[in-house]
């Protein structure tokens, strides 16, 4: 017990820690925590890291004393972003040799490209991992183990300098790639993974930055949520329907509909949709916002992180479907490289387009694992991407789209028009079991509002847009047009090509334009062309990492791993397309995250090795950056 009056007897938190160590005869690392209560009245132990924490402990205490706990171990709890790390608080970082800037210097540079350093680290254990993680599942108990323990607070400190500046972002990502992040650290580390901060910020600067961004969000929310136009009301209604079905089995959202947690998620999505009219709102966005809000526990900070995440995944929700089309094509090519017999089987079952994986790639596999396992999978996936911090400031509003007044072109129909279109789409979807629809089975994305009322399951996360099934009937008009369409060359970030080529039949419908009958085109290919395109494919012939999977290659290897885990039963049971789709629907949130991550890492290492070898042979002077 510590009385409040004693708070004035010590001059600093470091003095208190030293005195406490002597008092409790603790030699070595130890931490002190105080008993407090969270927003729901539950008892929680919070760490004492600074004088600010001690002041907060005395102020929040409802008793004339503090209840303290001393742990004789390295600290594993949360670190606030604005804590300034001093040389006394963290072990000395390993110094890196400085190579002088001499022309024609043949010394190896101290900092390798991120993807190459990722491969170098994984390659050292590739042989061992291949033996342990064989796809015959001969050592299943080994598959269940994480590759490394989660990133701890002590380790995270080692990536920061004395002012709290992140000095080794690539190494931090590599460490997270191998083991994930301690849940208590996610609030801090995720902001770095999602590229929220401009490069070079210290701890105090990040604190000021987040405060400024939070205030900016509050102003945007007050301005745009006050709008009472038909456009704004339609967006609000759409968001509300989805929010009321998002992760409601989770304790954080298992609350009344008017609870602040539900309202906060709705505010985030509605504000984003109204401030980014080029993408607006689509079903599935709530699946990305939910983990951010649960982790940040703050509406404004979650919105900032959501904007940073949407900078990368926005092409998934764009009108032309270019990003999703290329992802399906790349996954098919990857399948042929690794499992040609399984690919041939899917071809015979008219399932070679893998559209039953639509939910996986749209939501980046968030629903394929239990909720907190999905958080670990997401952070590992994010860490596989090179750091890409904003040059100056993270934009929370798309002023270009607002100035262009895109909403005028996107809301030309009234509610009666939308319902009429919904009836036409619903009548056509009843014929969706026709085997003649092999050319276009992209799930109904833009008609998402029309069928959602009949597809809610359990906590409401299943719907026509993300199930990857039930929309196999192509539009005949679309079929005739797309047979002459060739797959466009990938240009990462150029998601508006379909607007200018004059070949896409885009019909505005609600806040998002829609392909007729809710269908999206896939790359046109006859059966013979399909087989010819896949012949001779190898890891080295796949696109480079910055283009493969539309810039997210590791996600494709996660999808591949899940497919391979179910390969035997699918082929043994002779499942067709609909059987496969229903089979995977039964496995929602049931996949083993350690098993999938370990195998995906092994395959990803093989891919990176092949890409480096190809780069080395094409240049003749050693591997270049992937």
XYZ file of C-alpha atoms in Angstrom:
626
model
C 0.000 0.000 0.000
C 1.178 3.504 -0.798
C -0.520 6.516 0.756
C -1.320 9.488 -1.449
C 0.586 11.884 0.830
C 3.806 10.118 -0.077
C 3.540 11.194 -3.724
C 5.376 14.415 -2.931
C 8.320 12.722 -1.241
C 9.951 11.430 -4.449
C 11.131 13.668 -7.240
C 10.852 11.350 -10.235
C 9.506 8.014 -11.330
C 13.015 6.626 -11.779
C 13.785 7.429 -8.123
C 10.627 5.617 -7.083
C 11.576 2.546 -9.104
C 15.057 2.435 -7.569
C 13.672 2.802 -4.050
C 11.026 0.171 -4.721
C 13.679 -2.219 -5.961
C 15.645 -1.797 -2.759
C 12.534 -2.146 -0.635
C 11.414 -5.374 -2.266
C 15.011 -6.607 -2.734
C 14.472 -7.086 -6.449
C 17.727 -7.308 -8.363
C 17.291 -7.104 -12.134
C 14.284 -6.268 -14.285
C 10.973 -5.688 -12.559
C 7.842 -3.647 -13.147
C 5.309 -1.971 -10.889
C 1.584 -1.856 -11.660
C -1.311 -0.245 -9.824
C -4.891 -1.409 -9.515
C -7.467 0.621 -11.443
C -10.807 0.121 -13.165
C -11.681 0.171 -16.860
C -14.691 1.827 -18.494
C -16.864 -1.175 -17.638
C -15.873 -1.169 -13.971
C -13.619 -4.220 -14.215
C -10.410 -4.311 -12.199
C -7.266 -3.925 -14.314
C -3.594 -3.604 -13.426
C -1.940 -0.664 -15.185
C 1.791 -0.164 -15.334
C 3.716 2.711 -13.782
C 6.075 3.916 -16.499
C 6.431 7.607 -15.766
C 5.529 10.427 -13.406
C 2.411 10.970 -15.499
C 1.276 7.422 -14.759
C 1.880 7.907 -11.053
C -0.122 11.131 -11.037
C -2.929 9.397 -12.916
C -2.839 6.550 -10.402
C -3.322 8.909 -7.440
C -5.998 10.944 -9.192
C -8.040 7.927 -10.297
C -7.799 6.047 -7.029
C -11.031 5.872 -5.041
C -9.136 5.002 -1.857
C -6.637 6.974 0.253
C -3.952 4.503 -0.865
C -2.687 2.685 -3.949
C -2.583 -1.066 -4.433
C 0.672 -1.909 -6.195
C 2.025 -5.096 -7.732
C 5.681 -5.852 -8.410
C 6.552 -8.289 -11.225
C 10.132 -9.574 -11.388
C 10.202 -9.994 -15.171
C 10.580 -7.854 -18.306
C 7.616 -5.604 -18.844
C 5.051 -7.038 -21.269
C 2.213 -4.557 -20.961
C 1.119 -1.701 -23.167
C 3.356 1.214 -24.124
C 1.781 4.548 -24.915
C 3.106 6.067 -28.098
C 4.245 9.249 -26.410
C 6.478 7.560 -23.812
C 9.988 8.855 -24.380
C 12.455 6.013 -24.302
C 15.726 6.835 -22.540
C 18.975 4.908 -22.401
C 18.052 3.846 -18.864
C 14.810 2.277 -20.011
C 16.003 0.129 -22.882
C 18.989 -2.035 -23.708
C 21.651 -0.572 -25.940
C 20.745 -1.172 -29.610
C 23.231 -3.189 -31.608
C 25.367 -0.694 -33.560
C 25.368 -1.016 -37.319
C 28.632 -0.546 -39.203
C 28.855 2.681 -41.145
C 30.001 2.253 -44.721
C 31.608 5.408 -46.108
C 30.083 6.835 -49.246
C 32.941 5.974 -51.586
C 32.387 5.631 -55.351
C 32.446 2.024 -56.613
C 32.484 0.780 -53.041
C 32.012 -2.972 -53.240
C 31.133 -3.403 -49.594
C 27.709 -4.779 -48.839
C 25.364 -1.945 -47.888
C 24.259 -2.041 -44.244
C 20.564 -1.804 -45.091
C 19.138 -4.311 -47.523
C 15.841 -3.836 -49.369
C 13.048 -4.940 -47.075
C 11.770 -7.875 -49.112
C 15.312 -9.105 -49.628
C 16.092 -8.908 -45.906
C 12.821 -10.713 -45.257
C 13.890 -13.487 -47.585
C 17.415 -13.647 -46.150
C 16.046 -14.214 -42.666
C 13.526 -16.800 -43.774
C 16.005 -18.583 -46.056
C 18.246 -19.564 -43.139
C 15.453 -21.717 -41.757
C 13.894 -22.749 -45.058
C 15.382 -26.256 -45.100
C 14.380 -26.958 -41.528
C 10.936 -25.442 -42.008
C 10.380 -27.516 -45.142
C 11.096 -30.688 -43.189
C 8.936 -29.725 -40.237
C 6.099 -28.101 -42.178
C 5.612 -30.679 -44.934
C 2.187 -30.612 -46.512
C 1.730 -34.280 -45.707
C 1.044 -33.178 -42.128
C 3.365 -35.887 -40.795
C 4.245 -33.655 -37.820
C 1.007 -31.905 -37.143
C 1.955 -31.056 -33.588
C 4.847 -28.954 -34.928
C 2.489 -27.044 -37.214
C 0.535 -25.860 -34.208
C 3.470 -23.963 -32.697
C 4.170 -20.293 -33.481
C 7.399 -19.706 -35.386
C 8.554 -17.230 -32.714
C 6.983 -15.656 -29.612
C 5.093 -12.420 -30.075
C 6.961 -9.122 -30.077
C 7.355 -7.988 -26.467
C 7.550 -4.504 -25.051
C 11.253 -4.884 -24.293
C 11.971 -5.901 -27.883
C 9.911 -3.049 -29.237
C 11.971 -0.592 -27.198
C 15.096 -1.882 -28.931
C 13.800 -0.584 -32.265
C 13.512 2.975 -30.893
C 16.164 5.567 -30.109
C 16.367 7.711 -26.981
C 13.630 10.061 -28.191
C 11.242 7.249 -29.126
C 11.965 7.484 -32.869
C 11.606 4.261 -34.855
C 15.092 3.677 -36.263
C 14.789 0.198 -37.780
C 11.335 -0.093 -39.386
C 12.298 -2.968 -41.711
C 13.743 -5.005 -38.843
C 10.630 -4.352 -36.771
C 8.415 -5.649 -39.571
C 10.612 -8.705 -40.001
C 10.333 -9.498 -36.293
C 6.532 -9.153 -36.397
C 6.377 -11.280 -39.543
C 7.905 -14.174 -37.607
C 5.891 -13.910 -34.412
C 3.200 -11.255 -34.394
C 2.705 -8.646 -31.677
C 1.853 -8.970 -28.011
C -1.848 -7.969 -27.779
C -0.992 -5.317 -25.184
C 1.295 -3.607 -27.728
C -1.024 -3.622 -30.726
C -2.432 -0.174 -30.053
C 1.082 1.259 -30.480
C 2.669 -1.053 -33.046
C -0.273 -1.234 -35.449
C 0.010 2.474 -36.168
C 3.527 1.843 -37.464
C 2.445 -1.183 -39.510
C -0.451 0.739 -41.059
C 1.804 3.682 -42.004
C -0.025 6.240 -39.901
C 3.038 8.321 -39.016
C 5.375 10.189 -41.336
C 8.924 8.889 -41.058
C 11.278 10.243 -38.409
C 8.819 11.194 -35.679
C 9.843 10.924 -32.034
C 7.542 9.856 -29.229
C 6.393 13.378 -28.287
C 5.912 14.267 -31.954
C 3.728 11.199 -32.483
C 1.629 12.144 -29.478
C 1.064 15.660 -30.852
C 0.391 14.240 -34.315
C -2.315 11.861 -33.067
C -3.938 14.609 -31.004
C -4.039 16.856 -34.054
C -5.460 14.101 -36.238
C -8.055 13.218 -33.624
C -9.247 16.822 -33.518
C -9.336 16.893 -37.308
C -11.550 13.799 -37.306
C -13.935 15.265 -34.745
C -14.404 18.338 -36.938
C -15.012 16.198 -40.031
C -17.510 14.039 -38.170
C -19.436 17.028 -36.867
C -19.599 18.570 -40.313
C -20.482 15.558 -42.456
C -22.732 13.629 -40.090
C -24.874 16.734 -39.797
C -25.704 16.546 -43.509
C -29.314 15.668 -44.196
C -29.205 15.148 -47.951
C -30.648 12.063 -49.633
C -27.109 10.930 -50.363
C -26.042 11.217 -46.728
C -29.159 9.465 -45.460
C -28.677 6.581 -47.868
C -25.073 6.114 -46.739
C -26.085 6.296 -43.065
C -28.766 3.663 -43.561
C -26.391 1.347 -45.401
C -23.705 1.671 -42.767
C -26.167 1.153 -39.928
C -27.460 -2.110 -41.400
C -23.940 -3.481 -41.679
C -22.726 -2.237 -38.311
C -25.621 -3.951 -36.542
C -24.399 -7.252 -38.046
C -20.643 -6.852 -37.582
C -18.864 -9.058 -35.032
C -21.832 -8.979 -32.663
C -20.681 -12.185 -30.954
C -17.584 -10.345 -29.737
C -17.888 -8.910 -26.220
C -17.001 -5.433 -27.457
C -19.997 -5.419 -29.834
C -22.326 -7.745 -27.888
C -24.117 -4.684 -26.554
C -27.403 -2.880 -27.226
C -27.736 -1.260 -30.656
C -27.443 2.220 -29.173
C -24.291 1.449 -27.221
C -21.341 3.850 -27.745
C -19.258 1.024 -29.242
C -21.817 0.476 -32.000
C -22.203 4.213 -32.545
C -18.446 4.682 -32.805
C -18.127 2.041 -35.543
C -21.007 3.613 -37.432
C -19.468 7.091 -37.122
C -16.129 5.884 -38.495
C -17.633 4.237 -41.574
C -20.154 6.984 -42.307
C -17.582 9.764 -41.982
C -15.188 7.919 -44.281
C -17.885 7.251 -46.885
C -19.022 10.891 -46.990
C -15.467 12.273 -47.087
C -14.304 9.789 -49.756
C -17.078 9.778 -52.381
C -14.897 8.036 -54.957
C -15.088 4.808 -52.944
C -17.976 5.671 -50.555
C -19.077 2.610 -48.592
C -19.171 -1.079 -49.485
C -20.033 -4.131 -47.470
C -16.861 -5.538 -46.028
C -15.412 -2.225 -44.892
C -16.893 -2.783 -41.452
C -14.768 -5.929 -41.172
C -11.648 -3.776 -41.430
C -12.869 -1.004 -39.130
C -13.982 -3.392 -36.386
C -10.508 -4.716 -35.393
C -9.108 -1.196 -35.427
C -11.764 0.102 -33.049
C -11.482 -2.921 -30.753
C -7.693 -2.519 -30.610
C -7.469 1.276 -30.348
C -10.462 1.631 -28.002
C -10.767 5.177 -29.307
C -13.030 6.300 -32.145
C -10.786 9.062 -33.477
C -7.607 6.973 -33.424
C -9.419 4.071 -35.077
C -10.594 6.403 -37.863
C -7.026 7.607 -38.482
C -5.827 4.007 -38.720
C -8.774 3.128 -40.985
C -7.836 5.909 -43.410
C -4.249 4.640 -43.479
C -5.417 1.086 -44.162
C -7.867 2.164 -46.858
C -5.047 3.899 -48.727
C -3.809 0.396 -49.557
C -6.996 -1.697 -49.831
C -9.226 0.877 -51.532
C -8.772 -0.796 -54.960
C -10.641 -3.834 -53.572
C -13.802 -1.712 -53.475
C -13.383 0.328 -56.668
C -15.856 0.189 -59.527
C -13.721 -1.419 -62.199
C -12.898 -4.546 -60.196
C -9.369 -4.459 -61.584
C -7.649 -5.276 -58.295
C -9.870 -8.250 -57.505
C -9.648 -9.557 -61.066
C -5.867 -9.590 -60.958
C -5.825 -11.210 -57.533
C -7.945 -14.093 -58.802
C -5.745 -14.471 -61.844
C -2.568 -14.493 -59.745
C -3.999 -16.992 -57.254
C -4.911 -19.310 -60.132
C -1.371 -19.078 -61.511
C 0.106 -19.711 -58.064
C -2.148 -22.734 -57.607
C -0.905 -24.192 -60.881
C 2.725 -23.729 -59.809
C 2.296 -25.481 -56.467
C -0.616 -27.891 -57.022
C -1.159 -28.534 -60.757
C -3.256 -31.656 -60.148
C -5.594 -29.784 -57.822
C -5.828 -26.953 -60.359
C -6.727 -29.469 -63.078
C -9.423 -30.922 -60.834
C -10.917 -27.469 -60.213
C -10.861 -26.851 -63.953
C -12.871 -30.018 -64.576
C -15.355 -28.905 -61.929
C -15.664 -25.459 -63.576
C -14.194 -23.889 -60.448
C -10.795 -22.907 -61.814
C -11.560 -19.196 -61.393
C -11.563 -19.707 -57.578
C -14.398 -17.242 -57.062
C -15.393 -19.148 -53.930
C -12.302 -17.432 -52.472
C -13.801 -14.013 -53.077
C -14.507 -13.337 -49.412
C -10.942 -14.302 -48.525
C -9.303 -11.806 -50.827
C -11.790 -8.976 -50.378
C -11.522 -9.089 -46.572
C -7.906 -10.316 -46.529
C -8.977 -13.533 -44.744
C -10.274 -11.707 -41.683
C -13.267 -14.048 -41.343
C -11.417 -17.298 -41.890
C -9.987 -17.363 -38.361
C -11.336 -16.851 -34.882
C -11.438 -13.132 -34.121
C -8.241 -12.735 -32.118
C -6.416 -15.233 -34.321
C -7.457 -13.061 -37.262
C -5.826 -10.052 -35.586
C -2.541 -11.932 -35.422
C -2.862 -13.041 -39.035
C -3.551 -9.464 -40.143
C -0.544 -8.001 -38.343
C 1.730 -10.674 -39.807
C 0.352 -9.914 -43.273
C 0.809 -6.167 -42.801
C 4.389 -6.730 -41.663
C 5.170 -8.590 -44.902
C 4.680 -5.312 -46.797
C 7.495 -2.748 -47.029
C 7.023 0.383 -44.891
C 5.325 3.179 -46.791
C 4.841 6.140 -44.439
C 3.042 9.260 -45.681
C 5.389 11.852 -47.121
C 4.017 14.709 -45.045
C 0.648 14.041 -43.468
C -1.993 11.318 -43.563
C -5.058 12.652 -45.355
C -8.342 12.043 -43.539
C -10.492 13.448 -46.346
C -10.364 13.157 -50.141
C -10.590 16.810 -51.110
C -9.996 16.036 -54.785
C -13.030 13.763 -54.986
C -15.153 16.213 -53.037
C -14.137 19.093 -55.276
C -14.988 17.022 -58.330
C -18.434 16.546 -56.813
C -18.501 12.877 -57.760
C -21.566 12.327 -55.640
C -23.747 14.005 -58.265
C -22.899 11.279 -60.766
C -23.203 8.519 -58.192
C -26.680 9.288 -56.859
C -28.845 9.834 -59.930
C -31.532 7.347 -58.915
C -34.216 7.557 -56.311
C -35.193 4.749 -53.959
C -37.841 3.394 -56.345
C -35.208 2.981 -59.069
C -32.937 1.110 -56.677
C -35.714 -1.261 -55.608
C -36.672 -1.937 -59.223
C -33.068 -2.820 -60.021
C -32.998 -5.040 -56.968
C -36.023 -7.015 -58.177
C -34.436 -7.559 -61.591
C -31.190 -8.735 -60.016
C -32.999 -11.005 -57.579
C -34.955 -12.707 -60.358
C -31.794 -13.389 -62.351
C -29.913 -14.740 -59.342
C -32.445 -17.581 -59.011
C -30.902 -19.084 -62.137
C -27.409 -18.957 -60.672
C -26.827 -22.720 -60.748
C -26.436 -22.839 -64.506
C -23.144 -24.502 -65.498
C -22.908 -22.123 -68.440
C -21.821 -19.333 -66.145
C -18.172 -20.418 -65.967
C -16.943 -17.222 -67.598
C -18.275 -14.793 -64.964
C -18.896 -15.888 -61.416
C -17.687 -12.794 -59.587
C -19.930 -12.424 -56.540
C -22.580 -9.748 -56.387
C -20.636 -6.775 -55.012
C -22.532 -3.741 -56.183
C -25.939 -5.305 -55.705
C -24.929 -5.863 -52.124
C -27.900 -4.139 -50.562
C -30.442 -6.064 -52.598
C -29.851 -9.553 -51.268
C -28.436 -8.889 -47.833
C -31.737 -9.225 -46.021
C -31.994 -12.882 -47.050
C -28.422 -13.838 -46.315
C -27.803 -12.807 -42.725
C -26.352 -15.575 -40.612
C -25.330 -15.831 -37.003
C -23.753 -12.475 -36.266
C -24.736 -11.070 -39.655
C -21.314 -11.100 -41.246
C -22.333 -13.351 -44.119
C -23.924 -11.650 -47.082
C -24.118 -11.924 -50.831
C -21.211 -9.609 -51.397
C -18.627 -11.520 -49.407
C -19.823 -15.132 -49.388
C -18.250 -15.850 -52.751
C -21.232 -17.878 -53.908
C -24.790 -17.478 -55.071
C -23.975 -15.078 -57.916
C -22.845 -17.361 -60.685
C -25.313 -16.270 -63.363
C -23.647 -13.838 -65.756
C -25.341 -11.039 -67.559
C -25.685 -12.058 -71.201
C -24.987 -8.484 -72.235
C -21.887 -8.512 -70.083
C -20.859 -11.930 -71.382
C -20.940 -10.833 -75.012
C -18.927 -7.710 -74.260
C -16.338 -9.301 -72.038
C -15.418 -12.062 -74.487
C -13.630 -9.405 -76.496
C -12.020 -7.878 -73.456
C -8.371 -8.604 -72.686
C -6.836 -8.426 -69.263
C -5.277 -5.034 -68.675
C -1.646 -4.736 -67.650
C -1.209 -4.322 -63.896
C -0.365 -0.807 -62.801
C -0.463 -0.668 -59.027
C -2.734 2.112 -57.909
C -4.291 2.809 -61.302
C -7.755 1.714 -60.361
C -9.654 3.944 -62.745
C -8.662 2.382 -66.050
C -12.082 0.870 -66.596
C -13.609 4.338 -66.558
C -11.650 5.515 -69.551
C -11.405 2.538 -71.885
C -15.017 2.789 -72.928
C -15.588 -0.963 -72.734
C -17.167 -1.380 -69.329
C -20.910 -1.074 -68.886
C -21.055 0.771 -65.584
C -24.537 1.602 -64.351
C -24.775 3.868 -61.294
C -26.805 2.363 -58.493
C -26.904 3.934 -55.054
C -23.631 5.159 -53.576
C -21.596 2.827 -55.799
C -21.790 2.248 -59.510
C -22.706 -1.285 -60.503
C -22.017 -3.755 -63.233
C -25.353 -4.849 -64.781
C -27.027 -7.519 -62.642
C -24.358 -7.037 -60.027
C -21.682 -8.947 -61.966
C -18.048 -8.025 -62.360
C -16.022 -9.130 -65.372
C -13.227 -11.648 -65.077
C -10.405 -12.062 -67.590
C -11.966 -13.684 -70.642
C -10.429 -17.020 -71.549
C -11.604 -20.096 -73.375
C -10.794 -23.527 -71.898
C -7.881 -24.001 -74.297
C -6.539 -20.510 -73.610
C -6.816 -21.127 -69.886
C -4.731 -24.307 -70.061
C -2.193 -22.734 -72.384
C -1.738 -19.756 -70.076
C -0.880 -22.025 -67.139
C 1.472 -24.392 -68.930
C 5.092 -23.885 -67.981
C 4.396 -21.649 -65.008
C 6.908 -21.667 -62.162
C 7.629 -19.544 -59.110
C 10.153 -17.516 -61.082
C 7.632 -16.781 -63.841
C 5.119 -15.258 -61.425
C 4.894 -11.441 -61.192
C 7.326 -9.661 -58.828
C 6.206 -8.941 -55.251
C 5.225 -5.316 -55.885
C 2.669 -6.517 -58.467
C 1.833 -10.044 -57.337
C -1.494 -10.074 -55.519
C -1.892 -6.424 -56.480
C 0.939 -5.533 -54.111
C 0.033 -7.968 -51.301
C 1.710 -11.262 -52.288
C 1.725 -12.890 -48.855
C -2.090 -12.877 -48.805
C -2.071 -15.149 -51.871
C 0.101 -17.648 -50.036
C -2.310 -17.616 -47.102
C -5.148 -18.386 -49.513
C -3.067 -21.086 -51.184
C -2.283 -22.704 -47.833
C -5.964 -22.916 -46.882
C -6.800 -24.428 -50.265
C -4.060 -27.034 -49.917
C -5.242 -27.961 -46.433
C -8.641 -28.858 -47.906
C -7.364 -30.323 -51.166
C -7.655 -33.988 -50.189
C -11.235 -33.847 -48.946
C -12.379 -31.754 -51.912
C -10.954 -34.206 -54.413
C -11.973 -37.282 -52.442
C -15.581 -36.107 -52.158
C -15.619 -34.973 -55.807
C -16.976 -31.553 -54.851
C -18.189 -29.197 -57.555
C -18.115 -25.403 -57.384
C -21.170 -25.058 -55.139
C -20.028 -27.894 -52.881
C -16.623 -26.240 -52.453
C -18.198 -22.870 -51.654
C -20.483 -24.407 -49.026
C -17.594 -26.442 -47.637
C -15.533 -23.333 -46.963
C -18.558 -21.509 -45.552
C -18.686 -24.220 -42.885
C -15.068 -23.467 -41.979
C -15.504 -19.752 -41.360
C -13.479 -18.774 -38.266
C -12.261 -22.362 -37.819
C -8.817 -22.397 -39.456
C -5.720 -22.835 -37.328
C -3.769 -19.597 -37.545
C -0.370 -21.044 -36.589
C -0.712 -23.868 -39.077
C -1.691 -21.543 -41.911
C 0.949 -18.914 -41.132
C 3.805 -21.421 -40.839
C 3.036 -23.095 -44.150
C 2.393 -19.802 -45.907
C 5.762 -18.470 -44.737
C 7.520 -21.531 -46.153
C 5.898 -21.148 -49.567
C 6.447 -17.392 -49.553
C 10.167 -17.949 -48.881
C 10.377 -20.246 -51.900
C 8.692 -17.606 -54.033
C 11.058 -14.857 -52.838
C 14.043 -17.113 -53.468
C 12.887 -17.772 -57.033
C 12.292 -14.065 -57.629
C 15.764 -13.162 -56.332
C 17.380 -15.801 -58.527
C 15.480 -14.524 -61.544
C 16.537 -10.977 -60.769
C 20.167 -12.062 -60.351
C 20.240 -13.984 -63.613
C 18.584 -11.191 -65.592
C 21.053 -8.575 -64.328
C 24.125 -10.748 -64.094
C 25.410 -8.781 -61.103
C 23.560 -10.144 -58.079
C 19.989 -9.891 -56.838
C 18.175 -6.608 -56.887
C 15.352 -5.341 -54.757
C 12.159 -7.329 -55.075
